[in-house]
Short mmCIF file of C-alpha atoms and ligand atoms in Angstrom, two decimals:
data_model
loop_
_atom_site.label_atom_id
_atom_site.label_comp_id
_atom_site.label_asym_id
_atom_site.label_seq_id
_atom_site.Cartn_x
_atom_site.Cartn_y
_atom_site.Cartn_z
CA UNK A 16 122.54 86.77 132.74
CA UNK A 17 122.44 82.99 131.71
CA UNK A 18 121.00 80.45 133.98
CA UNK A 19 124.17 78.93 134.84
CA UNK A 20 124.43 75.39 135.01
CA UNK A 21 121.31 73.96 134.21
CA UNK A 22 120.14 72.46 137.35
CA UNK A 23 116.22 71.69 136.41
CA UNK A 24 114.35 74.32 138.33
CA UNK A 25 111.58 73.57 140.94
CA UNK A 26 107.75 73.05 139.62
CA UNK A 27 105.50 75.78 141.12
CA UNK A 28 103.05 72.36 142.77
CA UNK A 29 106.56 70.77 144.83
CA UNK A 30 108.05 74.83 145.95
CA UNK A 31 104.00 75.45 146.94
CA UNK A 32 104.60 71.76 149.22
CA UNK A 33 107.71 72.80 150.68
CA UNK A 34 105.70 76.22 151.80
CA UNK A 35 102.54 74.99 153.24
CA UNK A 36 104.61 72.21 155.23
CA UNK A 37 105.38 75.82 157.12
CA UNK A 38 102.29 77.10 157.73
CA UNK A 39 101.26 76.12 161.26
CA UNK A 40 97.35 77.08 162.06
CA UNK A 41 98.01 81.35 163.53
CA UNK A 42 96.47 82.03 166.62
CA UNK A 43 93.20 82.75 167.10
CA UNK A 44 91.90 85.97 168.58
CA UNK A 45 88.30 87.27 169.36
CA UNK A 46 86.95 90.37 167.11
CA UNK A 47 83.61 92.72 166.99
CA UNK A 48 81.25 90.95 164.71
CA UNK A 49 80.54 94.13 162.89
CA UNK A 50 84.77 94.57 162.22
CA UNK A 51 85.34 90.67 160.92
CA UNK A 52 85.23 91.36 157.26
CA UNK A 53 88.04 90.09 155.40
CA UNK A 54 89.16 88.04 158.32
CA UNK A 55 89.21 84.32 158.08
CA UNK A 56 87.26 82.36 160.61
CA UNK A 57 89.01 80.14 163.13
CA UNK A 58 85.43 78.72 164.30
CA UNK A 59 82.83 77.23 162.61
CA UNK A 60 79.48 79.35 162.66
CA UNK A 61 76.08 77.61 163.60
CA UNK A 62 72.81 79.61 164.05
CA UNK A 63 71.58 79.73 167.78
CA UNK A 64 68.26 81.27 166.39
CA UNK A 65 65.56 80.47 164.08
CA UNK A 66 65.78 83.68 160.97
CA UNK A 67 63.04 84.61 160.71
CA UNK A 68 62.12 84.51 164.94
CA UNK A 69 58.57 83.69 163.64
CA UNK A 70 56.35 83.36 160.21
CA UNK A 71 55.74 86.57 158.58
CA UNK A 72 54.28 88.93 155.97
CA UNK A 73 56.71 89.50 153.02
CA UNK A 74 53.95 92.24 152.05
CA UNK A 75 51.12 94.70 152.78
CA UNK A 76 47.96 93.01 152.98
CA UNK A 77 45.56 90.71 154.97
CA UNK A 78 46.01 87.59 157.33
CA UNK A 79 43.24 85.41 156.73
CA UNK A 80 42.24 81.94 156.96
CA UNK A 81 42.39 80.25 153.14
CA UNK A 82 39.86 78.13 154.10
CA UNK A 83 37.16 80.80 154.49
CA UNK A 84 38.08 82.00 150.61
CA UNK A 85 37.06 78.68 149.35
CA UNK A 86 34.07 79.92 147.30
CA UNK A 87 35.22 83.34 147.09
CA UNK A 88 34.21 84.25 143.30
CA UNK A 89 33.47 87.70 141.81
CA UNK A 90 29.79 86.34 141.99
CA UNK A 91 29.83 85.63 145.28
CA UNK A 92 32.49 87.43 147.10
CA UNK A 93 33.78 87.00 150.83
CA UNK A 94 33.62 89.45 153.21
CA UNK A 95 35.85 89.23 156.14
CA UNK A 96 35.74 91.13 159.38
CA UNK A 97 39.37 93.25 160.06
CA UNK A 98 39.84 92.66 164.23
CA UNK A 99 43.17 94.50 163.91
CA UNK A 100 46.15 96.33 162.28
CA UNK A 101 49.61 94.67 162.50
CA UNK A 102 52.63 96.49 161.88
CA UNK A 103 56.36 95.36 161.52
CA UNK A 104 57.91 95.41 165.24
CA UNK A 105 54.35 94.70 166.78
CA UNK A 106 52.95 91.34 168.18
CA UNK A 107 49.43 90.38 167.00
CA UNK A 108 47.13 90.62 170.13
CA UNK A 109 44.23 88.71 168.79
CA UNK A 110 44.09 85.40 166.88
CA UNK A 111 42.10 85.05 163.87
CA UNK A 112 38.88 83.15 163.75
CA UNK A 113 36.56 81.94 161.31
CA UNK A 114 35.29 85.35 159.15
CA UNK A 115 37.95 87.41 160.16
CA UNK A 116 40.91 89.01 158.95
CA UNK A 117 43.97 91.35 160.21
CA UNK A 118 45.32 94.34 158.15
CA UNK A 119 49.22 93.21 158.49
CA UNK A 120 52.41 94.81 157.00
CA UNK A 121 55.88 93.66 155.81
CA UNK A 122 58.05 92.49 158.40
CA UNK A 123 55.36 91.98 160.27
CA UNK A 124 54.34 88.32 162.63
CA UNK A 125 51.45 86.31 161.38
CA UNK A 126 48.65 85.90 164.00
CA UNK A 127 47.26 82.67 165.39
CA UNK A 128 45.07 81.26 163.05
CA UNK A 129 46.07 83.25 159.91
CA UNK A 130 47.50 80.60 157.59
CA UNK A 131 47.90 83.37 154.31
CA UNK A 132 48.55 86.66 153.39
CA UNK A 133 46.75 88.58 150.80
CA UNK A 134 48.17 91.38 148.92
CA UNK A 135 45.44 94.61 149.47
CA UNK A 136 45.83 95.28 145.83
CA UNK A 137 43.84 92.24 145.05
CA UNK A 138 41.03 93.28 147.41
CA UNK A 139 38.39 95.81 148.77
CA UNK A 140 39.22 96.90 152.10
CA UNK A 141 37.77 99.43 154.05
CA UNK A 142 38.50 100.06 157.99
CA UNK A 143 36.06 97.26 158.94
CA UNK A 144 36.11 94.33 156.43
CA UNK A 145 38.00 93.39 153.57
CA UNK A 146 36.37 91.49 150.46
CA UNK A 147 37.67 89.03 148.32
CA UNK A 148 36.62 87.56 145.00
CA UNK A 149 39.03 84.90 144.63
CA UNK A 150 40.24 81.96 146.86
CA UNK A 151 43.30 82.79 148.85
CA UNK A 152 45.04 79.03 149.20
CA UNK A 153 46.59 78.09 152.69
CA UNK A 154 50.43 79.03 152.42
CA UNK A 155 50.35 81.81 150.33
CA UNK A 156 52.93 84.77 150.76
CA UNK A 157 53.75 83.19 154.40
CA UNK A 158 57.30 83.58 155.44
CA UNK A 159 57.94 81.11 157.67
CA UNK A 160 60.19 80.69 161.17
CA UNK A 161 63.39 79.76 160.01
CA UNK A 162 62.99 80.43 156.48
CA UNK A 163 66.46 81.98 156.20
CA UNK A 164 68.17 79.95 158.86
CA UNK A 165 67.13 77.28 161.07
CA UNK A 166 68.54 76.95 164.78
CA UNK A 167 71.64 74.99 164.63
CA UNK A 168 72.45 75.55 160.93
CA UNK A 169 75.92 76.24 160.01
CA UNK A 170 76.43 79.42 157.94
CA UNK A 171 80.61 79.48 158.18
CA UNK A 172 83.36 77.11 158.51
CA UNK A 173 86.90 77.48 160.22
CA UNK A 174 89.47 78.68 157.48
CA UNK A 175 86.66 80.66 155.55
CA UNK A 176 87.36 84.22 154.78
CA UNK A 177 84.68 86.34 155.80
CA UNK A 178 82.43 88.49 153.40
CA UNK A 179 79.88 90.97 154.02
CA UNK A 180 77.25 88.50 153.47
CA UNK A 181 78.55 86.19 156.50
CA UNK A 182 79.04 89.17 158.52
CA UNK A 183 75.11 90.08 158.19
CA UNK A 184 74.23 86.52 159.10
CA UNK A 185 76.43 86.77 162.28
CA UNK A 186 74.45 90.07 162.91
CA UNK A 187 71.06 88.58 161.98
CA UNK A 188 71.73 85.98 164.87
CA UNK A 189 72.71 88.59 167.23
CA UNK A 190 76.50 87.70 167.49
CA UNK A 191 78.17 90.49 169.11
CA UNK A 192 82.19 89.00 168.36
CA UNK A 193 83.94 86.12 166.45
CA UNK A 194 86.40 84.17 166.48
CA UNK A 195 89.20 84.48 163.50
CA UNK A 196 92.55 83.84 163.15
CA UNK A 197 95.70 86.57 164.47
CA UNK A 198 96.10 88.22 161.04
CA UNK A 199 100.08 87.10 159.37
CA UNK A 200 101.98 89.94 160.02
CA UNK A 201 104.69 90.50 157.05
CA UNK A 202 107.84 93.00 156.75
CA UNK A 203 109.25 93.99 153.16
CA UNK A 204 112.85 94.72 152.39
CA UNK A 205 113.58 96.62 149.17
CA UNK A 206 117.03 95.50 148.07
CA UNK A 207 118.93 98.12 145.19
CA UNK A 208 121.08 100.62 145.35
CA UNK A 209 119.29 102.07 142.79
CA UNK A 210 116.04 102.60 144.73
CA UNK A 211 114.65 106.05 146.01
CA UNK A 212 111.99 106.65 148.24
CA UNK A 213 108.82 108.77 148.18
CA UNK A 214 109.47 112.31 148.45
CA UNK A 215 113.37 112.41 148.05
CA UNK A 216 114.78 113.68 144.61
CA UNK A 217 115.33 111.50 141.69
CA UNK A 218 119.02 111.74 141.23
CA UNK A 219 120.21 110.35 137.71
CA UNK A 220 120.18 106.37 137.74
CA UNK A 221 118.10 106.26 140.53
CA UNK A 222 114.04 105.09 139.98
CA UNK A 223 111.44 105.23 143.02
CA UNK A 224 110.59 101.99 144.72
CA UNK A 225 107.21 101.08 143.69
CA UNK A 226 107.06 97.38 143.98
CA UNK A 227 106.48 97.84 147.60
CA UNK A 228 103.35 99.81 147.42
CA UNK A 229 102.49 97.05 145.09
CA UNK A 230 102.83 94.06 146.67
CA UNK A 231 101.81 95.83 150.26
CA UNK A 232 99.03 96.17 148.55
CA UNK A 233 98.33 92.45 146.91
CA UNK A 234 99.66 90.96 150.72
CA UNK A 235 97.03 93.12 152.49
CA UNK A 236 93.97 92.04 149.99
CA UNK A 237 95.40 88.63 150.62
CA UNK A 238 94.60 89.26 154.46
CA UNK A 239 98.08 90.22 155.87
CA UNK A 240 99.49 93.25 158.03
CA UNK A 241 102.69 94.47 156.01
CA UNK A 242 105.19 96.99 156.47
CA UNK A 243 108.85 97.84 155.75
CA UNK A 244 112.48 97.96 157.07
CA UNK A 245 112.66 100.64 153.85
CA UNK A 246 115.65 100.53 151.52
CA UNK A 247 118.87 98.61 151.80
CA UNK A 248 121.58 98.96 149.69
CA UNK A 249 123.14 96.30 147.16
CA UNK A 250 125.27 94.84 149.97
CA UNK A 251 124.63 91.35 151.53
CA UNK A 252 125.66 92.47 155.46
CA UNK A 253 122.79 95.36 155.19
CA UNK A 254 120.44 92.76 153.56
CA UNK A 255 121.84 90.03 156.39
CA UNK A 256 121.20 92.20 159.26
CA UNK A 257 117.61 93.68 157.61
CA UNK A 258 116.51 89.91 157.14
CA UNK A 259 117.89 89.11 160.83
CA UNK A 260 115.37 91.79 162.53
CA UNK A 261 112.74 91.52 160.03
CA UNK A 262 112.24 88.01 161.06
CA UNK A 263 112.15 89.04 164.91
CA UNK A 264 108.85 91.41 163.95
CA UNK A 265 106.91 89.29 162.02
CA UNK A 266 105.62 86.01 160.48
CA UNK A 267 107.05 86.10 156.92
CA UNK A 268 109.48 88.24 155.54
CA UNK A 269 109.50 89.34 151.55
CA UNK A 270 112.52 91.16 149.96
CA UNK A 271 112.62 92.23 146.61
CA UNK A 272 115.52 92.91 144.10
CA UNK A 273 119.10 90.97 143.81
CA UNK A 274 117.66 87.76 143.71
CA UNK A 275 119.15 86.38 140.34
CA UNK A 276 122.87 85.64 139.97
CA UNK A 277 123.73 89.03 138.63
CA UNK A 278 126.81 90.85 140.26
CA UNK A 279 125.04 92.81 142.77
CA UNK A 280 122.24 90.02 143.72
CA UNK A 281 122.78 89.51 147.18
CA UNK A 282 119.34 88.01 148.33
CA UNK A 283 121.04 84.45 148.38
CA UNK A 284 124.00 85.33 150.18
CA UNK A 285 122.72 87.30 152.32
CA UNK A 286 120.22 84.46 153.54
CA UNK A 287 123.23 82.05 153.64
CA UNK A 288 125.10 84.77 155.82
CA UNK A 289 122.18 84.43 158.85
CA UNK A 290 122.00 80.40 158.30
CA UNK A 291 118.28 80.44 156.88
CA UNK A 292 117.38 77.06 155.08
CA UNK A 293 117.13 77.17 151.37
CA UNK A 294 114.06 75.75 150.42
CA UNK A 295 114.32 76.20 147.02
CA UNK A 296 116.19 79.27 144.48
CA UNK A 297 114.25 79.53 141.07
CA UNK A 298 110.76 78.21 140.26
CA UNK A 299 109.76 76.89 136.44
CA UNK A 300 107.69 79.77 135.36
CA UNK A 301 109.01 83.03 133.65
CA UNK A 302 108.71 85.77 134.29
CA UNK A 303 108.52 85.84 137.99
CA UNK A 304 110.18 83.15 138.59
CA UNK A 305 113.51 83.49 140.08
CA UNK A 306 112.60 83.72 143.41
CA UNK A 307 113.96 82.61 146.71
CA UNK A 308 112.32 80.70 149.56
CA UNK A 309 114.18 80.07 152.57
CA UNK A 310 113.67 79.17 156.13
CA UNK A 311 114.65 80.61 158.96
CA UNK A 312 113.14 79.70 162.94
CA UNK A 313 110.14 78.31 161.01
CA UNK A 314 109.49 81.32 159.19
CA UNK A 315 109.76 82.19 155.57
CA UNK A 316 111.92 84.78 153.67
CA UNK A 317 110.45 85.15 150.55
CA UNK A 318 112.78 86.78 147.82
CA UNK A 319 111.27 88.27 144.43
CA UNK A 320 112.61 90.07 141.30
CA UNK A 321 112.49 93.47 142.29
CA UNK A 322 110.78 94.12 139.03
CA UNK A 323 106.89 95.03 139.68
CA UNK A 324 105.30 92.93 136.88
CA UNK A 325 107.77 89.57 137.58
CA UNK A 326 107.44 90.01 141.26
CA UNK A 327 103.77 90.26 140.61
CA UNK A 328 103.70 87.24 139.25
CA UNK A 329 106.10 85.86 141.83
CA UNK A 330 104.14 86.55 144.36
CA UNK A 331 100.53 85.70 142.62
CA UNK A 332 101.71 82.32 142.01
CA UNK A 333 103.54 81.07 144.97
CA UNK A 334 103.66 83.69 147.56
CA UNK A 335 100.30 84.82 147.78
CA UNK A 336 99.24 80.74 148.14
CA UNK A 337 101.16 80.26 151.39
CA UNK A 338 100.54 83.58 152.38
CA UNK A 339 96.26 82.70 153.04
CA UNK A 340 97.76 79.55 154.20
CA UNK A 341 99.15 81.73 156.99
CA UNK A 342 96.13 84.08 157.71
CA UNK A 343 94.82 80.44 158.32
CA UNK A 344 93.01 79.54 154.80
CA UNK A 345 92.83 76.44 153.46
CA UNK A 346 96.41 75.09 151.36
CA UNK A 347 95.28 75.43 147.85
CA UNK A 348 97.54 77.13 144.58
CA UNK A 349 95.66 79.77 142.43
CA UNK A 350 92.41 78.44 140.72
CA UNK A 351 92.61 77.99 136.79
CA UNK A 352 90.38 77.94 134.01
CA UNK A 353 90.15 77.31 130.25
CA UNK A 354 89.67 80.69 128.46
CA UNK A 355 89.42 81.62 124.83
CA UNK A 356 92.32 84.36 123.58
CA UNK A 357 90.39 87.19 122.46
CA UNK A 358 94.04 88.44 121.35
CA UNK A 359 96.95 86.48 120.30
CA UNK A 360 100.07 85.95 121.45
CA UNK A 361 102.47 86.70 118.75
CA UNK A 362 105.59 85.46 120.33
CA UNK A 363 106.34 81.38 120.89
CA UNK A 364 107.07 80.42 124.16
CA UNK A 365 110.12 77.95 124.17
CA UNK A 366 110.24 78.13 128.03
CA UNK A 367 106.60 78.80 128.73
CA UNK A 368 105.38 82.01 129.25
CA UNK A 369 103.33 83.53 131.47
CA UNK A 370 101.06 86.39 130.57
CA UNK A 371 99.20 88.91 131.96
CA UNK A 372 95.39 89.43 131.43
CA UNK A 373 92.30 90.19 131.88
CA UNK A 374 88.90 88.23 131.70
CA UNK A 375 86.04 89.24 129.59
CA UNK A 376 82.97 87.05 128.67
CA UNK A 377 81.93 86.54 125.61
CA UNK A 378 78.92 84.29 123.98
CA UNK A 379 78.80 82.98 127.42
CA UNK A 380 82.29 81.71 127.68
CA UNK A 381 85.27 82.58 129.74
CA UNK A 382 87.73 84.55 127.18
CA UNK A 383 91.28 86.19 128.43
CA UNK A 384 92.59 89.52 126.44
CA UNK A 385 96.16 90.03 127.07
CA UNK A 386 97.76 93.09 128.21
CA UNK A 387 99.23 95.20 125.88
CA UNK A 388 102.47 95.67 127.55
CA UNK A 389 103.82 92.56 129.17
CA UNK A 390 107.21 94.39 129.59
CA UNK A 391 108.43 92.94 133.39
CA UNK A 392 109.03 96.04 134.54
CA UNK A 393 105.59 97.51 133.25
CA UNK A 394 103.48 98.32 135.84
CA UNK A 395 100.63 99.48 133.81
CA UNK A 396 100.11 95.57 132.54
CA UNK A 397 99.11 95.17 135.47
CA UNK A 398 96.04 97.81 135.46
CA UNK A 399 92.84 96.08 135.43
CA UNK A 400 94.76 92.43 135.50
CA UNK A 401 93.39 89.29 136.83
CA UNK A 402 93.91 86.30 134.76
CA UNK A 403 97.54 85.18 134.35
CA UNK A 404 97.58 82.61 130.86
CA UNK A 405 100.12 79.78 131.42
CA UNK A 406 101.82 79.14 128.51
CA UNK A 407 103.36 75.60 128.49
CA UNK A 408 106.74 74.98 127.02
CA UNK A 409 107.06 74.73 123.32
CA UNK A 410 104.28 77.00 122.54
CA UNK A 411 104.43 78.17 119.00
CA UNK A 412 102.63 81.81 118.29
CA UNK A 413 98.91 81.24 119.29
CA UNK A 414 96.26 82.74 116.94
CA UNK A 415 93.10 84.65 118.39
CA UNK A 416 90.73 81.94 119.55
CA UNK A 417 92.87 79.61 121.03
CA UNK A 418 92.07 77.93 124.01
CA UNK A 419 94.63 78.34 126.93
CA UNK A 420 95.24 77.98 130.73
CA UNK A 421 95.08 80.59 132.71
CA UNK A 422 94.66 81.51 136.33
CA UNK A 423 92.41 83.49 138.13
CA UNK A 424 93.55 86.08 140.85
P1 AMP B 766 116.68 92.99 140.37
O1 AMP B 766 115.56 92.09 140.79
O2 AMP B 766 117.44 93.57 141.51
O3 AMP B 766 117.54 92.30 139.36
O4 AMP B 766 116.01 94.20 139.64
C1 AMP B 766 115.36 94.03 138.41
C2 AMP B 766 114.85 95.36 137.91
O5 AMP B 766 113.85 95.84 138.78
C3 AMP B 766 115.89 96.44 137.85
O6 AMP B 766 115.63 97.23 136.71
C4 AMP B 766 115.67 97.23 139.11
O7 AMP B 766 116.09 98.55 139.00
C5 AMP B 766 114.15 97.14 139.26
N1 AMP B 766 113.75 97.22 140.66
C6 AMP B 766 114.35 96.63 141.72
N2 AMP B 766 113.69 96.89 142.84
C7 AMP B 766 112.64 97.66 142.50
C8 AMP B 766 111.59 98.27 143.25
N3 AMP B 766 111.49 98.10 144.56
N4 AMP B 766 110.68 99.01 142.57
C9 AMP B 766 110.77 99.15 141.23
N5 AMP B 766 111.73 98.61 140.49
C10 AMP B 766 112.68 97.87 141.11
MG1 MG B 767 119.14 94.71 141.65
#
């Protein structure tokens, strides 16, 4: 269906604006360190405790005194005296004096007057003395107090989304809970007659509904709780009323399907009929673009194509954004890179295209291989995809090699 009149449609950077200016900071609610991944912090994260607790062996060997190694030379070797075996989890109960040495293992604390470790492969040992023929210099193969993190070092800030590596460093410090923000809870309505659920028969006409499982799945990476009102029909009361109590049960609301100006695309009315705000109808990007963001007691109905692929992209590009501005993440659109077309794109791009991909590196440079089926229904373009090239307006046919935009999911 043509674009009727041709009011200039929104740029993705001013409909992203209009969205963030609705995400408030969520709640904050306290977790089980060990259960935080994937959450996004609402404190900032600062070491109470020296990691290490206290300098250590990173190896199997001997704690000796460099000094005493000095002269140590196969000519003249040093012989130390062992006053005691150290093993990870153990304190030393001795220090270590001039002419001595203690047998210590990995993990374990350095005693008092030890200032380096030895590896035992580079001596003689037996149970009494260990001999060396080189010098051992002060500092070596010392871990010291701290070396990871020192007391009062931050290791996580407010709006960062936690990965395993954070969550070991909260457990290395011996943090029981966090803080992190309420998780965005988001309902899905799947508008179209047409649509059929899981498990009921496939009547003639009809075709299962799988751009929610799809974008349930995208929101939920993205950090969100999501479920479903389920089907409504092509009819903008049901899709009224479904928006209406959708809205009462969660933070955001998406529908897809009869957002466009076809006969049966009901999205807009529908969000007219319960008095939500129109923030704006129709973003410049294709495909994907014709989507609807309106506002409703501060919260956002987002309407996509009920196509998988274009709501994909829908969502990729503008929902997803706001949605980890929700969760409590900093306001920031998709990241973008220059990559090298490792395929070309044999059609021009009069409006600008967008097109699905995947990255691949190549002679050490970023390089972007599109799909092979960038149908907008196609589902299966969207196997393996995560690298969307941005096409500007105007594009003629660009060869293999080329040098685009794209964006990174
Ligand atoms: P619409 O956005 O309603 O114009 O639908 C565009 C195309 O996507 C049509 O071919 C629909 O049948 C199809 N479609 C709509 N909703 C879904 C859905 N939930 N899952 C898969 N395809 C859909
Ligand atoms: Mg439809």
């Amino acid at each position: 269906m043509a674009e009727g009149k041709k009011k200039p449609r929104i740029s993705r950077e001013d409909a992203l604006e209009l969205l963030f200016a609705l995400a408030v900071s969520p709640e904050a609610e306290t977790v089980p360190a060990e259960d935080c991944c994937g959450r996004v912090l609402a404190e900032d994260l600062i070491s109470p405790e020296a990691v290490p607790p206290f300098p250590k062996s990173p190896l199997d060997g001997y704690a000796l005194r460099g000094e005493d190694t000095a002269d140590a030379s196969p000519g003249s070797p040093v012989v130390l005296r062992i006053t005691e075996e150290i093993a990870a989890g153990n304190a030393p109960r001795k220090p270590v004096l001039p002419g001595e040495a203690a047998k210590i293992l990995t993990g374990a604390p350095i005693p008092a007057g030890a200032n380096a470790v030895v590896r035992f492969e580079e001596t003689q040992f037996t149970a009494e003395t260990v001999t060396l023929t080189a010098p051992v210099r002060p500092n070596t193969d010392i871990v010291p107090a701290g070396d990871d993190l020192q007391p009062g070092q931050r290791f996580g800030k407010r709006g960062e989304r936690i990965t395993p590596p954070t969550a070991g460093m909260l457990a290395a410090v011996g943090r029981e809970t966090v803080r992190v923000f309420r998780r965005p809870r988001v309902t899905v309505i799947s508008t179209g007659s047409e649509l059929t659920g899981p498990g009921e028969p496939l009547e003639y006409g009809k075709i299962r509904n799988s751009s929610y499982a799809l974008l349930k799945g995208y929101m939920e990476n993205a950090g969100a709780e999501v479920d479903t009102l389920g089907i409504v029909g092509d009819d903008p009361d049901v899709i009224a009323e479904a928006m209406q109590r959708a809205l009462m049960r969660s933070d955001m609301v998406v529908t897809t399907g009869g957002v466009s100006v076809g006969d049966y695309d009901y999205v807009l009315a529908a969000s007219e009929k319960i008095s939500a705000r129109r923030l704006f109808w129709k973003v410049r990007f294709r495909p994907g673009g014709t989507m609807l963001a309106a506002e409703k007691d501060g919260k956002v109905i987002l309407g996509l194509s009920g196509n998988p692929a274009s709501a994909s992209l829908g969502l990729h590009l503008i929902g997803l954004p706001f949605l980890r501005a929700l969760c409590g993440q900093e306001k920031k659109p998709l990241a973008r890179t220059k990559a090298r077309l490792l395929t070309p794109i044999k059609k021009d791009s009069p409006y600008g295209r967008l097109v699905r991909g995947r990255m691949e590196l190549a002679d050490g440079e970023v390089c972007f291989r599109c799909m092979d089926h960038q149908g907008n229904g196609a589902l299966t373009s969207l196997l393996g995809c995560d690298m969307i090239a941005d096409i500007p307006p105007d594009t003629p046919p660009l060869p293999e090699g080329t040098v685009i935009d794209a964006y990174i999911l």
